[in-house]
Amino acid sequence: MRHRLSLVLVALAAFVAVLGVMLRVWVYPRVVAVPDNQYQAVVLEAKDATLIDYSRMVGVPHQHVTIVQTLKGDAAAAQAEKRRTGRSVVVWDGLSYVLGNDGKRLSAIPEVYVFDARTQEPVHCCGESVDGDALSRIGVEYKFPFDTQPHDYQYFDPQTRASAPIHYKGRQKLDGLTVYYFEQTIPWTRVPFPKAMPENVAITPAQIDALGYQRWYTTVRKFWVDPVTGAPVDGEELHNEQLRFPASSGMAPVTIFSGDVKIRPDFRASALALVKSQRTLVLMLSTYLPWGLPTLGVVLLGLAFVAEGRARRRARPLGSTPVPDADEDRRAGDVTAAQGTPAAPL
């Protein structure tokens, strides 16, 4: 019975060890992915900021400015691309807009961001664009890859329509969670005006360009990222925009927007709670089971050796001595008799 038990334990040890490896090598890369129908909204705020008043062409202080970012997964477009190429993608319809003290929308920039659902690599299809302008992204945006590594990444900036390094600055603790801190600085760069101007502004972006006005922008972007899911759990942006006039006018630049933009505390807490729950599921497939099952296999293999050893000891009781058989007794008697008789004559 114990012999059979040891065989069962060996088979079970092999099974769980192989299962652990398969979970990490085969299941994890195929199962862990961003859903193609996900919807999320993040509200950010800047206190004591400055916004332009286009009617007077001056910067006006605002006690509280709200920035809303929404990302809505276009599942129909993602499934159409999968049928066409066999590749799992996510198509995010994004919108970022700014609200002043009175709650009126001051600017809005739509985006279509397409990326591989598992690797986060950008995919160039499905109307990829920023503010209606087609482009081809390089690097990541909004979210980092699963299993984020402690090194620099290329991060896409929607204002400049270009990618630049976002630098890994080290590990930090955030509400008990170990996160990676990244920082990106975009130097002063000329950028296009949003195509959707505030409702009370009669001048259009084309007219602004015709007058020789230019929009310049710089920012310092900060992210605190959960390395397991790649999701930012906190963010901040030191954002500055200027309206610059032709050199011949002699006019000084006017601030379009200036403020320290941070995620609103309630949305920050909600994002942190969601990430903590999701990272547990990801860790089950990436770490806990792939390491735990082979360890369990080693334990089971050890138990199999113990069971087999006990089975063999029971088959031969301890303290027993071997008993000579009949042939051995007879040969021993023959030798004794021969020794007691005289030698036969030749």
Short mmCIF file of C-alpha atoms in Angstrom, two decimals:
data_model
loop_
_atom_site.label_atom_id
_atom_site.label_comp_id
_atom_site.label_asym_id
_atom_site.label_seq_id
_atom_site.Cartn_x
_atom_site.Cartn_y
_atom_site.Cartn_z
CA MET A 1 0.00 0.00 0.00
CA ARG A 2 2.79 2.39 0.89
CA HIS A 3 4.54 1.55 -2.38
CA ARG A 4 1.46 2.65 -4.26
CA LEU A 5 1.28 5.83 -2.17
CA SER A 6 4.86 6.76 -3.08
CA LEU A 7 4.09 6.36 -6.79
CA VAL A 8 1.04 8.59 -6.45
CA LEU A 9 3.07 11.24 -4.63
CA VAL A 10 5.80 11.19 -7.32
CA ALA A 11 3.20 11.60 -10.07
CA LEU A 12 1.48 14.41 -8.18
CA ALA A 13 4.82 16.16 -7.57
CA ALA A 14 5.63 16.08 -11.28
CA PHE A 15 2.16 17.38 -12.15
CA VAL A 16 2.18 20.40 -9.83
CA ALA A 17 5.76 21.30 -10.80
CA VAL A 18 4.92 21.31 -14.51
CA LEU A 19 1.67 23.18 -13.82
CA GLY A 20 3.57 25.94 -12.05
CA VAL A 21 5.95 26.40 -14.96
CA MET A 22 3.09 26.36 -17.48
CA LEU A 23 1.18 29.02 -15.54
CA ARG A 24 4.11 31.44 -15.80
CA VAL A 25 5.34 30.59 -19.29
CA TRP A 26 2.10 29.90 -21.15
CA VAL A 27 -0.97 31.01 -19.17
CA TYR A 28 0.31 34.32 -17.73
CA PRO A 29 1.26 35.95 -21.08
CA ARG A 30 -2.07 34.92 -22.63
CA VAL A 31 -4.50 35.60 -19.79
CA VAL A 32 -3.18 38.80 -18.19
CA ALA A 33 -4.36 41.58 -20.51
CA VAL A 34 -6.14 44.93 -20.49
CA PRO A 35 -9.89 44.48 -21.21
CA ASP A 36 -10.98 45.93 -24.54
CA ASN A 37 -14.18 47.42 -23.04
CA GLN A 38 -12.70 49.16 -20.02
CA TYR A 39 -13.92 52.61 -18.99
CA GLN A 40 -12.19 54.85 -16.51
CA ALA A 41 -12.26 58.48 -15.53
CA VAL A 42 -9.72 60.42 -13.52
CA VAL A 43 -10.29 63.89 -12.10
CA LEU A 44 -7.27 66.08 -11.48
CA GLU A 45 -7.10 69.53 -9.95
CA ALA A 46 -4.80 72.53 -9.81
CA LYS A 47 -5.19 75.05 -7.02
CA ASP A 48 -4.15 78.68 -7.41
CA ALA A 49 -3.61 78.19 -11.13
CA THR A 50 -3.66 80.69 -14.00
CA LEU A 51 -5.82 80.49 -17.14
CA ILE A 52 -5.95 82.81 -20.13
CA ASP A 53 -8.88 85.09 -20.84
CA TYR A 54 -8.89 85.17 -24.65
CA SER A 55 -11.23 88.15 -24.77
CA ARG A 56 -8.58 90.31 -23.08
CA MET A 57 -5.50 88.20 -23.92
CA VAL A 58 -4.35 88.14 -20.29
CA GLY A 59 -3.73 85.41 -17.72
CA VAL A 60 -6.33 85.32 -14.97
CA PRO A 61 -5.84 83.64 -11.56
CA HIS A 62 -8.18 80.74 -10.82
CA GLN A 63 -8.51 79.36 -7.33
CA HIS A 64 -9.45 75.94 -8.58
CA VAL A 65 -9.02 74.36 -12.02
CA THR A 66 -10.34 70.88 -12.78
CA ILE A 67 -8.94 68.59 -15.47
CA VAL A 68 -10.95 65.50 -16.41
CA GLN A 69 -9.43 62.56 -18.30
CA THR A 70 -11.69 59.80 -19.60
CA LEU A 71 -10.68 56.57 -21.36
CA LYS A 72 -13.36 54.44 -22.98
CA GLY A 73 -12.57 51.12 -24.62
CA ASP A 74 -13.98 50.73 -28.13
CA ALA A 75 -14.65 46.98 -27.99
CA ALA A 76 -16.15 46.84 -31.49
CA ALA A 77 -13.03 48.37 -33.07
CA ALA A 78 -10.75 46.08 -31.02
CA GLN A 79 -12.66 42.95 -32.06
CA ALA A 80 -12.64 44.04 -35.71
CA GLU A 81 -8.85 44.41 -35.57
CA LYS A 82 -8.51 41.00 -33.91
CA ARG A 83 -10.58 39.39 -36.67
CA ARG A 84 -8.41 41.10 -39.26
CA THR A 85 -4.97 40.35 -37.79
CA GLY A 86 -5.52 37.86 -34.95
CA ARG A 87 -3.91 40.29 -32.52
CA SER A 88 -5.58 41.32 -29.24
CA VAL A 89 -5.61 45.10 -29.04
CA VAL A 90 -7.24 47.81 -26.97
CA VAL A 91 -8.67 50.92 -28.60
CA TRP A 92 -9.07 53.74 -26.10
CA ASP A 93 -11.14 56.77 -27.00
CA GLY A 94 -9.68 59.39 -24.71
CA LEU A 95 -10.76 62.92 -23.87
CA SER A 96 -9.00 65.47 -21.69
CA TYR A 97 -10.73 68.76 -20.89
CA VAL A 98 -10.19 71.69 -18.55
CA LEU A 99 -12.87 73.34 -16.39
CA GLY A 100 -12.47 76.77 -14.83
CA ASN A 101 -13.88 78.21 -11.59
CA ASP A 102 -17.36 78.47 -13.11
CA GLY A 103 -17.33 74.85 -14.31
CA LYS A 104 -17.30 75.80 -17.99
CA ARG A 105 -15.16 73.80 -20.37
CA LEU A 106 -12.15 75.82 -21.52
CA SER A 107 -10.38 73.31 -23.76
CA ALA A 108 -10.74 69.70 -24.87
CA ILE A 109 -8.37 67.34 -26.70
CA PRO A 110 -9.68 63.96 -27.93
CA GLU A 111 -7.39 60.99 -28.56
CA VAL A 112 -7.54 57.53 -30.08
CA TYR A 113 -4.86 55.38 -28.45
CA VAL A 114 -4.35 51.81 -29.70
CA PHE A 115 -2.03 49.28 -28.04
CA ASP A 116 -1.40 45.57 -27.62
CA ALA A 117 -3.62 44.26 -24.81
CA ARG A 118 -0.79 42.20 -23.25
CA THR A 119 2.51 43.96 -23.99
CA GLN A 120 1.33 47.61 -24.09
CA GLU A 121 3.21 48.10 -27.37
CA PRO A 122 1.48 50.71 -29.58
CA VAL A 123 -0.49 49.40 -32.56
CA HIS A 124 -0.98 51.66 -35.56
CA CYS A 125 -4.57 51.19 -36.65
CA CYS A 126 -8.16 52.02 -35.89
CA GLY A 127 -7.88 55.79 -36.35
CA GLU A 128 -4.92 56.38 -34.04
CA SER A 129 -4.83 60.15 -33.52
CA VAL A 130 -4.62 63.18 -31.23
CA ASP A 131 -7.15 66.00 -31.66
CA GLY A 132 -8.08 64.56 -35.05
CA ASP A 133 -4.48 64.47 -36.36
CA ALA A 134 -3.32 61.00 -37.46
CA LEU A 135 0.01 59.85 -36.05
CA SER A 136 2.05 56.78 -35.04
CA ARG A 137 2.93 56.59 -31.38
CA ILE A 138 6.17 55.29 -29.94
CA GLY A 139 6.26 54.09 -26.35
CA VAL A 140 3.54 53.99 -23.71
CA GLU A 141 0.87 56.41 -22.57
CA TYR A 142 -1.41 56.48 -19.51
CA LYS A 143 -0.37 52.97 -18.44
CA PHE A 144 2.93 51.11 -18.18
CA PRO A 145 3.38 47.43 -19.17
CA PHE A 146 2.53 44.56 -16.85
CA ASP A 147 5.66 43.61 -14.90
CA THR A 148 7.07 47.12 -15.22
CA GLN A 149 10.86 47.10 -15.04
CA PRO A 150 13.05 49.59 -13.13
CA HIS A 151 14.43 51.39 -16.18
CA ASP A 152 13.53 54.29 -18.46
CA TYR A 153 10.65 54.05 -20.94
CA GLN A 154 9.58 56.05 -23.96
CA TYR A 155 6.44 57.96 -23.00
CA PHE A 156 4.15 59.66 -25.52
CA ASP A 157 3.25 63.30 -24.91
CA PRO A 158 -0.06 64.28 -26.57
CA GLN A 159 0.75 68.00 -26.58
CA THR A 160 3.98 67.71 -28.57
CA ARG A 161 2.71 64.62 -30.51
CA ALA A 162 6.08 63.01 -29.80
CA SER A 163 7.70 60.56 -27.40
CA ALA A 164 10.51 61.26 -24.95
CA PRO A 165 12.20 59.26 -22.18
CA ILE A 166 10.45 59.05 -18.84
CA HIS A 167 13.16 58.28 -16.32
CA TYR A 168 13.04 55.69 -13.57
CA LYS A 169 13.96 57.45 -10.32
CA GLY A 170 13.74 54.61 -7.79
CA ARG A 171 11.40 52.74 -5.47
CA GLN A 172 9.09 54.45 -3.02
CA LYS A 173 6.40 53.44 -0.53
CA LEU A 174 2.87 54.67 -1.13
CA ASP A 175 0.23 53.66 1.41
CA GLY A 176 2.12 50.44 2.13
CA LEU A 177 2.59 49.60 -1.56
CA THR A 178 6.05 49.52 -3.15
CA VAL A 179 5.90 51.58 -6.34
CA TYR A 180 8.30 52.78 -9.03
CA TYR A 181 8.69 56.54 -9.40
CA PHE A 182 9.08 57.90 -12.96
CA GLU A 183 9.66 61.47 -14.08
CA GLN A 184 9.65 63.12 -17.50
CA THR A 185 10.56 66.71 -18.40
CA ILE A 186 9.31 68.21 -21.65
CA PRO A 187 11.26 71.40 -22.42
CA TRP A 188 9.56 74.46 -23.92
CA THR A 189 8.19 73.29 -27.26
CA ARG A 190 5.90 74.94 -29.80
CA VAL A 191 2.64 72.96 -29.99
CA PRO A 192 -0.61 73.37 -31.95
CA PHE A 193 -3.68 75.07 -30.54
CA PRO A 194 -6.60 72.80 -29.62
CA LYS A 195 -9.15 72.64 -32.41
CA ALA A 196 -11.98 73.10 -29.90
CA MET A 197 -11.66 76.59 -28.41
CA PRO A 198 -13.78 77.78 -25.47
CA GLU A 199 -17.40 78.56 -26.39
CA ASN A 200 -17.14 82.27 -25.64
CA VAL A 201 -14.05 82.72 -27.84
CA ALA A 202 -14.84 83.92 -31.35
CA ILE A 203 -11.32 83.54 -32.70
CA THR A 204 -10.39 80.19 -34.25
CA PRO A 205 -7.06 78.35 -34.12
CA ALA A 206 -6.56 79.11 -37.83
CA GLN A 207 -7.02 82.84 -37.18
CA ILE A 208 -4.62 82.68 -34.25
CA ASP A 209 -2.00 81.09 -36.50
CA ALA A 210 -2.64 83.71 -39.18
CA LEU A 211 -1.95 86.48 -36.67
CA GLY A 212 1.40 84.86 -35.89
CA TYR A 213 0.48 83.80 -32.38
CA GLN A 214 2.16 80.67 -31.10
CA ARG A 215 1.36 78.22 -28.30
CA TRP A 216 4.36 76.97 -26.30
CA TYR A 217 4.32 74.29 -23.65
CA THR A 218 6.52 72.68 -21.01
CA THR A 219 5.79 70.21 -18.24
CA VAL A 220 7.33 68.00 -15.60
CA ARG A 221 5.35 64.74 -15.50
CA LYS A 222 5.50 62.44 -12.46
CA PHE A 223 4.08 58.95 -12.03
CA TRP A 224 4.06 56.49 -9.13
CA VAL A 225 3.51 53.10 -10.79
CA ASP A 226 2.60 49.70 -9.41
CA PRO A 227 5.22 47.44 -11.08
CA VAL A 228 2.95 44.36 -11.10
CA THR A 229 0.04 45.83 -13.08
CA GLY A 230 1.82 48.80 -14.63
CA ALA A 231 -1.00 51.08 -13.47
CA PRO A 232 -0.19 54.52 -12.04
CA VAL A 233 -1.53 54.89 -8.51
CA ASP A 234 -0.65 58.57 -8.31
CA GLY A 235 0.40 61.32 -10.69
CA GLU A 236 1.38 64.96 -10.81
CA GLU A 237 2.21 67.43 -13.56
CA LEU A 238 3.85 70.85 -13.33
CA HIS A 239 2.15 72.23 -16.43
CA ASN A 240 2.86 75.52 -18.20
CA GLU A 241 1.57 76.95 -21.50
CA GLN A 242 2.23 80.33 -23.04
CA LEU A 243 0.77 82.42 -25.86
CA ARG A 244 3.68 84.03 -27.66
CA PHE A 245 3.34 86.89 -30.11
CA PRO A 246 5.43 87.82 -33.17
CA ALA A 247 8.80 89.28 -32.22
CA SER A 248 7.93 92.50 -34.02
CA SER A 249 4.98 93.15 -31.69
CA GLY A 250 7.18 93.64 -28.66
CA MET A 251 4.50 91.95 -26.51
CA ALA A 252 5.50 89.68 -23.64
CA PRO A 253 4.18 86.11 -23.54
CA VAL A 254 0.81 85.54 -21.88
CA THR A 255 0.13 82.53 -19.69
CA ILE A 256 -2.46 80.18 -21.21
CA PHE A 257 -2.36 77.75 -18.32
CA SER A 258 -0.03 77.33 -15.37
CA GLY A 259 -0.55 75.07 -12.41
CA ASP A 260 0.53 72.12 -10.31
CA VAL A 261 -1.90 69.42 -11.45
CA LYS A 262 -2.57 66.51 -9.06
CA ILE A 263 -5.02 63.63 -8.93
CA ARG A 264 -7.95 64.50 -6.70
CA PRO A 265 -7.61 62.63 -3.37
CA ASP A 266 -10.82 60.59 -3.74
CA PHE A 267 -9.83 59.36 -7.21
CA ARG A 268 -6.32 58.63 -5.96
CA ALA A 269 -7.72 56.46 -3.14
CA SER A 270 -10.06 54.68 -5.55
CA ALA A 271 -7.24 53.97 -8.01
CA LEU A 272 -5.02 52.64 -5.23
CA ALA A 273 -7.73 50.27 -3.95
CA LEU A 274 -8.42 48.98 -7.46
CA VAL A 275 -4.74 48.39 -8.18
CA LYS A 276 -4.24 46.50 -4.92
CA SER A 277 -7.05 44.09 -5.80
CA GLN A 278 -5.90 43.58 -9.39
CA ARG A 279 -2.25 43.06 -8.49
CA THR A 280 -3.20 40.10 -6.26
CA LEU A 281 -4.80 38.34 -9.23
CA VAL A 282 -1.80 39.07 -11.45
CA LEU A 283 0.64 37.88 -8.78
CA MET A 284 -1.26 34.59 -8.48
CA LEU A 285 -0.37 33.78 -12.10
CA SER A 286 3.01 35.46 -12.30
CA THR A 287 4.60 34.62 -8.92
CA TYR A 288 2.60 32.88 -6.21
CA LEU A 289 1.48 29.78 -8.14
CA PRO A 290 4.54 29.48 -10.46
CA TRP A 291 6.82 29.41 -7.42
CA GLY A 292 4.47 27.79 -4.93
CA LEU A 293 3.49 24.78 -7.04
CA PRO A 294 7.08 23.63 -7.79
CA THR A 295 7.87 24.07 -4.09
CA LEU A 296 4.86 21.90 -3.28
CA GLY A 297 6.19 19.39 -5.83
CA VAL A 298 9.50 19.16 -3.95
CA VAL A 299 7.62 18.58 -0.69
CA LEU A 300 5.51 15.85 -2.28
CA LEU A 301 8.63 14.22 -3.73
CA GLY A 302 10.19 14.19 -0.27
CA LEU A 303 7.06 12.58 1.16
CA ALA A 304 7.25 9.95 -1.59
CA PHE A 305 10.82 9.04 -0.54
CA VAL A 306 9.73 8.82 3.10
CA ALA A 307 6.77 6.56 2.23
CA GLU A 308 8.95 4.30 0.07
CA GLY A 309 11.60 4.01 2.78
CA ARG A 310 9.01 3.01 5.38
CA ALA A 311 7.52 0.43 3.01
CA ARG A 312 10.92 -1.25 2.55
CA ARG A 313 11.66 -1.29 6.26
CA ARG A 314 8.32 -2.99 6.95
CA ALA A 315 9.07 -5.67 4.33
CA ARG A 316 12.23 -6.64 6.35
CA PRO A 317 11.64 -6.31 10.11
CA LEU A 318 14.39 -4.72 12.13
CA GLY A 319 16.62 -7.09 14.27
CA SER A 320 15.97 -10.25 12.19
CA THR A 321 18.90 -12.56 11.27
CA PRO A 322 19.15 -14.69 8.15
CA VAL A 323 18.31 -18.46 8.61
CA PRO A 324 20.42 -21.04 6.70
CA ASP A 325 18.50 -23.21 4.23
CA ALA A 326 18.49 -27.04 4.02
CA ASP A 327 21.25 -27.30 1.40
CA GLU A 328 23.51 -25.16 3.51
CA ASP A 329 22.86 -27.47 6.54
CA ARG A 330 23.56 -30.57 4.50
CA ARG A 331 26.82 -29.27 3.06
CA ALA A 332 27.97 -28.33 6.49
CA GLY A 333 27.26 -31.90 7.80
CA ASP A 334 29.05 -33.49 4.87
CA VAL A 335 32.21 -31.57 5.61
CA THR A 336 32.11 -32.58 9.25
CA ALA A 337 31.63 -36.30 8.43
CA ALA A 338 34.47 -36.30 5.91
CA GLN A 339 36.77 -34.77 8.43
CA GLY A 340 35.98 -37.64 10.90
CA THR A 341 36.87 -40.65 8.59
CA PRO A 342 40.27 -41.91 7.40
CA ALA A 343 41.36 -41.09 3.89
CA ALA A 344 40.45 -43.63 1.24
CA PRO A 345 43.38 -45.75 -0.08
CA LEU A 346 44.68 -44.85 -3.52
#
